[in-house]
Short mmCIF file of N, CA and C in Angstrom, two decimals:
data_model
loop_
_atom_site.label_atom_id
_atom_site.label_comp_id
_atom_site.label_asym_id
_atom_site.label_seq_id
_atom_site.Cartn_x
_atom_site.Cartn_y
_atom_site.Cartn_z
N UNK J 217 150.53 119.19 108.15
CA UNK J 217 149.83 119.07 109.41
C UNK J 217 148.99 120.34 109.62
N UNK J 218 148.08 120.42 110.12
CA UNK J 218 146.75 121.35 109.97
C UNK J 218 146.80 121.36 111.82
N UNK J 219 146.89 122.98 111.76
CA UNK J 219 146.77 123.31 113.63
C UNK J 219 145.64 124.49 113.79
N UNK J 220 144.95 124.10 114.31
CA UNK J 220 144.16 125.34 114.89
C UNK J 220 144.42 126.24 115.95
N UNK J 221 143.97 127.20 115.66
CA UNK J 221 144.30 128.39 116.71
C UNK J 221 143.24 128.75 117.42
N UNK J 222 143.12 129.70 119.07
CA UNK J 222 142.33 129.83 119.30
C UNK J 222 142.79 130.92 120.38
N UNK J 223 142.19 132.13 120.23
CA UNK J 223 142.50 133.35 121.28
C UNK J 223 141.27 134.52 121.45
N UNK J 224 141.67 135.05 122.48
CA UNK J 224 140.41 135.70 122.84
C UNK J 224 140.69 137.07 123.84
N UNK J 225 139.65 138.15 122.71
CA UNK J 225 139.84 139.58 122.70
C UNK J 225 139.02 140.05 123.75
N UNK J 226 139.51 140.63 124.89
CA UNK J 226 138.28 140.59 126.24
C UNK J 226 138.14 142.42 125.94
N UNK J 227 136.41 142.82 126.94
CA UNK J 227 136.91 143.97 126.75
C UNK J 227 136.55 145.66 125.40
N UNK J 228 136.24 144.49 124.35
CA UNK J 228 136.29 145.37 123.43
C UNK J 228 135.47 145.99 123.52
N UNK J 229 135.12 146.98 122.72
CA UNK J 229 134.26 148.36 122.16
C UNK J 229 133.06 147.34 121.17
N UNK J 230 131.91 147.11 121.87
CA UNK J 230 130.97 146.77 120.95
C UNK J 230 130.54 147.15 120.01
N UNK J 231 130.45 148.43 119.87
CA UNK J 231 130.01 149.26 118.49
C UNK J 231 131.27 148.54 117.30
N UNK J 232 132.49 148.20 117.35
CA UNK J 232 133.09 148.39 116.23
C UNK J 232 132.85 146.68 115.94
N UNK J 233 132.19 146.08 116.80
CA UNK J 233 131.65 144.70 115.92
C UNK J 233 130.83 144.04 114.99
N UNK J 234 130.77 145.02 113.75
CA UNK J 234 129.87 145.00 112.83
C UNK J 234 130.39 144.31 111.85
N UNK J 235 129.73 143.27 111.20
CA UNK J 235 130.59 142.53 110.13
C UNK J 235 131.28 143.24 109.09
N UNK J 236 130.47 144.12 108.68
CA UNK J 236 131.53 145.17 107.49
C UNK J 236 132.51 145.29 108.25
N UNK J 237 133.10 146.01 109.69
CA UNK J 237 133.78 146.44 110.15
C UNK J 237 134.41 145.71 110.27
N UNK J 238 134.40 144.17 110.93
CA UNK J 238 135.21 143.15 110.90
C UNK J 238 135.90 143.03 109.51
N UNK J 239 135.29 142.71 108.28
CA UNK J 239 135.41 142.28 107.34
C UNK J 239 136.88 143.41 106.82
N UNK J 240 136.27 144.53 107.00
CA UNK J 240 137.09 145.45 106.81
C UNK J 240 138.51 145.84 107.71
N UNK J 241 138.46 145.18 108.54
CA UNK J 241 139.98 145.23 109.67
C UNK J 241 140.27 144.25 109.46
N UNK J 242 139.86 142.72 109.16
CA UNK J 242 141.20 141.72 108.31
C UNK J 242 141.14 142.11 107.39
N UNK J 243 140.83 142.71 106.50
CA UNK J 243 141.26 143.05 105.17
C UNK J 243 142.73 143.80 105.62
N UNK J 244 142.72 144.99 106.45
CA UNK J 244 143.86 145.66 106.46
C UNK J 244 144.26 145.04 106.99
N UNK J 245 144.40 144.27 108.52
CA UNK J 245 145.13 143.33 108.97
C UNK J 245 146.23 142.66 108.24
N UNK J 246 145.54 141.96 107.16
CA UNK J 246 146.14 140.85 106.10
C UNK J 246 147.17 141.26 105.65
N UNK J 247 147.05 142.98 105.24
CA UNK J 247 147.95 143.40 104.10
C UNK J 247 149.31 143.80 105.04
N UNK J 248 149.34 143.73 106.39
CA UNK J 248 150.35 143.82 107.14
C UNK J 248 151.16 142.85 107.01
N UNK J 249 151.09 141.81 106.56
CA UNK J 249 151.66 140.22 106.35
C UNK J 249 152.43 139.78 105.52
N UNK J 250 153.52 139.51 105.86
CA UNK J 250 153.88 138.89 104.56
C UNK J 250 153.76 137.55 104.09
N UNK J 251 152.89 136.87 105.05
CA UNK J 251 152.26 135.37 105.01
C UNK J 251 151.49 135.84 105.94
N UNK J 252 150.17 136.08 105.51
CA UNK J 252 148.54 136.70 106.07
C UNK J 252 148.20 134.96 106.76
N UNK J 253 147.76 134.97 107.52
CA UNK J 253 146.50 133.74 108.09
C UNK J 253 145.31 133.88 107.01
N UNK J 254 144.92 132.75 106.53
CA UNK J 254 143.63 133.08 105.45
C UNK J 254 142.38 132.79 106.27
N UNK J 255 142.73 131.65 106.99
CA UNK J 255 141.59 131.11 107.55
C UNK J 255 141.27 132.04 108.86
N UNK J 256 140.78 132.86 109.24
CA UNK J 256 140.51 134.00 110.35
C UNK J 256 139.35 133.54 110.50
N UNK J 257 138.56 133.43 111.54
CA UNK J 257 137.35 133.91 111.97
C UNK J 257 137.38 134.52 113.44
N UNK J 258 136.34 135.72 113.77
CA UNK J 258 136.05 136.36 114.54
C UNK J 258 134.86 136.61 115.17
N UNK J 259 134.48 135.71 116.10
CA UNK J 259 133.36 135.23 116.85
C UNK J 259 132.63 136.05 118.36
N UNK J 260 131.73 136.52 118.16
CA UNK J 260 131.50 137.46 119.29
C UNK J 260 130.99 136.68 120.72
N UNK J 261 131.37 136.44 121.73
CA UNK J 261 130.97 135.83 122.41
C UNK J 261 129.59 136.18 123.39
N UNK J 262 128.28 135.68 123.31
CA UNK J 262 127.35 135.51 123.85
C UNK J 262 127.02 137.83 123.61
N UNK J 263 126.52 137.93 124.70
CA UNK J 263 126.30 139.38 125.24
C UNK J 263 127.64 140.06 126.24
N UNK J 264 128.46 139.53 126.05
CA UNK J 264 129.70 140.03 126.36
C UNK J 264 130.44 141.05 125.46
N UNK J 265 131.09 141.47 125.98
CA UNK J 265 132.11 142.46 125.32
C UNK J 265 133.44 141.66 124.58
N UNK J 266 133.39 140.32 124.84
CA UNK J 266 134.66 139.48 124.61
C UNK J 266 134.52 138.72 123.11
N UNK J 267 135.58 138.25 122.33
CA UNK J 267 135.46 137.76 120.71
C UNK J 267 136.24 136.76 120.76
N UNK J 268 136.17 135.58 120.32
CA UNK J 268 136.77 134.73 120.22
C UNK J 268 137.84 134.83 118.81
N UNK J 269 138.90 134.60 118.25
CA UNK J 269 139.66 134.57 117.56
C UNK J 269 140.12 133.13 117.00
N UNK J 270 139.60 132.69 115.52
CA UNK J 270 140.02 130.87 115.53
C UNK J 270 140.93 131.25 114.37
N UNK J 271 141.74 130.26 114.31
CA UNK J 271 142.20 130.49 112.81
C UNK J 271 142.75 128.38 112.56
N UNK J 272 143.23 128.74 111.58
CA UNK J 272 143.55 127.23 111.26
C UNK J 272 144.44 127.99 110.13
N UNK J 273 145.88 126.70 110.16
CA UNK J 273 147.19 126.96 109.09
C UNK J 273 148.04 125.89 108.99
N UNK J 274 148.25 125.41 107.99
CA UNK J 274 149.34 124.38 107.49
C UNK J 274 150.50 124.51 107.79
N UNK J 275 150.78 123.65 108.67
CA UNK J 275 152.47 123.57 108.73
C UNK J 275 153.06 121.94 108.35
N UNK J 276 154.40 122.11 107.82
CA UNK J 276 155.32 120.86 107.49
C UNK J 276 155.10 119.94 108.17
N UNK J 277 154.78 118.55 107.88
CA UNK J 277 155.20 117.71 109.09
C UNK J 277 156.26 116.75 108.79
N UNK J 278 157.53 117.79 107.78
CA UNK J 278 158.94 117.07 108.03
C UNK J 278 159.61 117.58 108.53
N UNK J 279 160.32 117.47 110.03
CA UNK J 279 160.96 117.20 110.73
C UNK J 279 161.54 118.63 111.07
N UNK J 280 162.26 118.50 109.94
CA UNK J 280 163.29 119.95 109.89
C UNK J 280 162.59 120.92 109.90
N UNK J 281 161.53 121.29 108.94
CA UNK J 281 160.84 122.43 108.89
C UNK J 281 159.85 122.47 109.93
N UNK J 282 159.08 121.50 110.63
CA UNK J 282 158.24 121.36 111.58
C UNK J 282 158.22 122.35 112.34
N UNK J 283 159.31 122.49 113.15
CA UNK J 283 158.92 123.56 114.58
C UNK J 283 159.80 125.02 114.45
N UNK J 284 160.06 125.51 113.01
CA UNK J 284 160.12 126.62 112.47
C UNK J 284 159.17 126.83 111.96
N UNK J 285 158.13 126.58 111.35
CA UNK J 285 157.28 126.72 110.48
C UNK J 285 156.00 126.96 111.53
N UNK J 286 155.95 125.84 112.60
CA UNK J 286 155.47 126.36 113.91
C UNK J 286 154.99 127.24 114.58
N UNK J 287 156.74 127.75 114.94
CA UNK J 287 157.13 128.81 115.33
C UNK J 287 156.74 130.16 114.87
N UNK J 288 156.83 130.06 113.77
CA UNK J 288 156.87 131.11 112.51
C UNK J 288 154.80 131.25 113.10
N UNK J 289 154.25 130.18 112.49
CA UNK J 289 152.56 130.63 112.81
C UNK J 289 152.03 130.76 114.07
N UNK J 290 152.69 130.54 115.14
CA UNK J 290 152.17 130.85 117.07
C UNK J 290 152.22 132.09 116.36
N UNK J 291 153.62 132.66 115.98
CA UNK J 291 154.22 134.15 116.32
C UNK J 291 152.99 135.16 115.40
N UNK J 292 152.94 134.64 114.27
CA UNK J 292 151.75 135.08 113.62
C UNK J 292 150.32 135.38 114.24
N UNK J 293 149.90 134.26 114.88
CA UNK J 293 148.38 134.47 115.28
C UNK J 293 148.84 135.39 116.62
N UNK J 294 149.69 135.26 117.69
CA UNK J 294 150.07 136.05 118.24
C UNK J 294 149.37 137.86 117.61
N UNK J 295 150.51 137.81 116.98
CA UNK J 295 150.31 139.34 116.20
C UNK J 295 149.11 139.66 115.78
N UNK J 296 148.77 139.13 115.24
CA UNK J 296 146.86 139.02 114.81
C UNK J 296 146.07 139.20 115.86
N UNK J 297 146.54 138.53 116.94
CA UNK J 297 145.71 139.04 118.24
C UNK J 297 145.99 140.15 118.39
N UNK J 298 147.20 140.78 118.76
CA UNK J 298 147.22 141.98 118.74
C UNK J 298 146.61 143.22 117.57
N UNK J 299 146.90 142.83 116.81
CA UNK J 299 146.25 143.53 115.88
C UNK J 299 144.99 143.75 115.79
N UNK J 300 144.08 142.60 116.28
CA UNK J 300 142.71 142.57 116.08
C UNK J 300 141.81 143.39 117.53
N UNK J 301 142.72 143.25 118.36
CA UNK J 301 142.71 143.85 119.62
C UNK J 301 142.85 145.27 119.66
N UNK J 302 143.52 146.05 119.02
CA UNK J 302 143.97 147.72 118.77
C UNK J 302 142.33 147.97 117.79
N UNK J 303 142.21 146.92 116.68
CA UNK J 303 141.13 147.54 116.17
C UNK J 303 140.05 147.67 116.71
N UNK J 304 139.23 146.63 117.79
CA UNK J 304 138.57 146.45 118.23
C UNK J 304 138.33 147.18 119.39
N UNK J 305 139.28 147.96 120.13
CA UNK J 305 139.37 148.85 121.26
C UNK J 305 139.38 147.64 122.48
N UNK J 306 139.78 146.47 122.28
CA UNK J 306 140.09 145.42 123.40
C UNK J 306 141.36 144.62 123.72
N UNK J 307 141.69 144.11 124.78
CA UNK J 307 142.88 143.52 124.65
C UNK J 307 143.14 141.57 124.74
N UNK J 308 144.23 141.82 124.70
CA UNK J 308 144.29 140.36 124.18
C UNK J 308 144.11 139.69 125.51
N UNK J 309 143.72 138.72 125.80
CA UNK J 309 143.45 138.11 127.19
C UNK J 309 144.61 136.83 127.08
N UNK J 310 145.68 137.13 128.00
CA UNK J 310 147.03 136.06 127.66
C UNK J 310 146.62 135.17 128.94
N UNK J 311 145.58 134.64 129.45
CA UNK J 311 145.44 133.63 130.38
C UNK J 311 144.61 132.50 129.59
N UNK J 312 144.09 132.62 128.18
CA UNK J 312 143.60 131.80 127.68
C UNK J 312 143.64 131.97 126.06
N UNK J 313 143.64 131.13 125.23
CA UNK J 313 144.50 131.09 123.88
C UNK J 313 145.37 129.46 124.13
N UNK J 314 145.02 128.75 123.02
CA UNK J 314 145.61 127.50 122.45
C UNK J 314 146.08 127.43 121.08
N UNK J 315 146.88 126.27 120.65
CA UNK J 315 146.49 125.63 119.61
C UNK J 315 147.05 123.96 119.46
N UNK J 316 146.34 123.31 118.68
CA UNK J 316 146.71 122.68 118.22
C UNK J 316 146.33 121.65 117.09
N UNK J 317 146.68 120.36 117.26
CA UNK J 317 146.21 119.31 116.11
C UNK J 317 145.66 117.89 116.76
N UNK J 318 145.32 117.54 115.70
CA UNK J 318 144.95 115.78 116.39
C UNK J 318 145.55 115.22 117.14
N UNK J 319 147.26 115.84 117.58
CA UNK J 319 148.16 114.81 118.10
C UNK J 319 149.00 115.73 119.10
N UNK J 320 148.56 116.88 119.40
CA UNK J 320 149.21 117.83 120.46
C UNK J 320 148.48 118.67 121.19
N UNK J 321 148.44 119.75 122.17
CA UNK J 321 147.86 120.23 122.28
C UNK J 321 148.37 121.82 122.95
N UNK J 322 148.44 122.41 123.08
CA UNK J 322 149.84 123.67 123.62
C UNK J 322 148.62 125.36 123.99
N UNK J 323 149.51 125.54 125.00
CA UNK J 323 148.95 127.11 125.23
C UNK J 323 149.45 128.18 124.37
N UNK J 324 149.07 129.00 124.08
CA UNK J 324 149.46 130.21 123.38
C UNK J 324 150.18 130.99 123.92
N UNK J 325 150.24 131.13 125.32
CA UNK J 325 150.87 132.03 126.46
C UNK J 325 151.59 131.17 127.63
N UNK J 326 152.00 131.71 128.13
CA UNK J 326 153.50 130.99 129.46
C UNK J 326 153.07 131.54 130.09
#
């Protein structure tokens, strides 16, 4: 089952939004991981200071492993927000952030 992610870095330091620079903070990002997100993208929103965060990741859709495996990737992109947020000099904005699939749909934050 294939879920997309979606969170957003308010806030940040515009100067450090340069694609090398991006390119170069998931690189280190990644190596923090011991199951990295591959699919990252990092989207600057309009003339704002704010970045959108997407990702997309495979999880089980048998039963048992389903909502560990889940679990396991919220907690991930979670962290990635954070992470991407320290690099960026912005913070994570926990009033908006989703994910899901063709057949669910869920907030990122409570």
């Amino acid at each position: 089952m294939i879920f997309d992610f979606v969170g957003k870095i308010k806030n940040m330091n515009a100067e450090n939004f340069e694609k090398e620079a991006i390119s170069q903070c998931l690189s280190e990002i990644h190596r923090k991981f011991d199951k990295p997100m591959n699919e990252i993208r990092i989207l600057k929103e309009g003339d704002t200071n704010d970045a959108l965060i997407k990702a997309r990741t495979s999880v089980s859709s048998y039963l048992p492993f389903h909502e560990a495996e889940l679990s396991e990737a919220v907690e991930t992109f979670r962290e990635y927000l954070d992470e991407i947020a320290n690099a960026l000099g912005g913070e994570v904005s926990r009033d908006e952030g989703f994910y899901n699939n063709t057949k669910t749909f869920h907030k990122l934050f409570l």
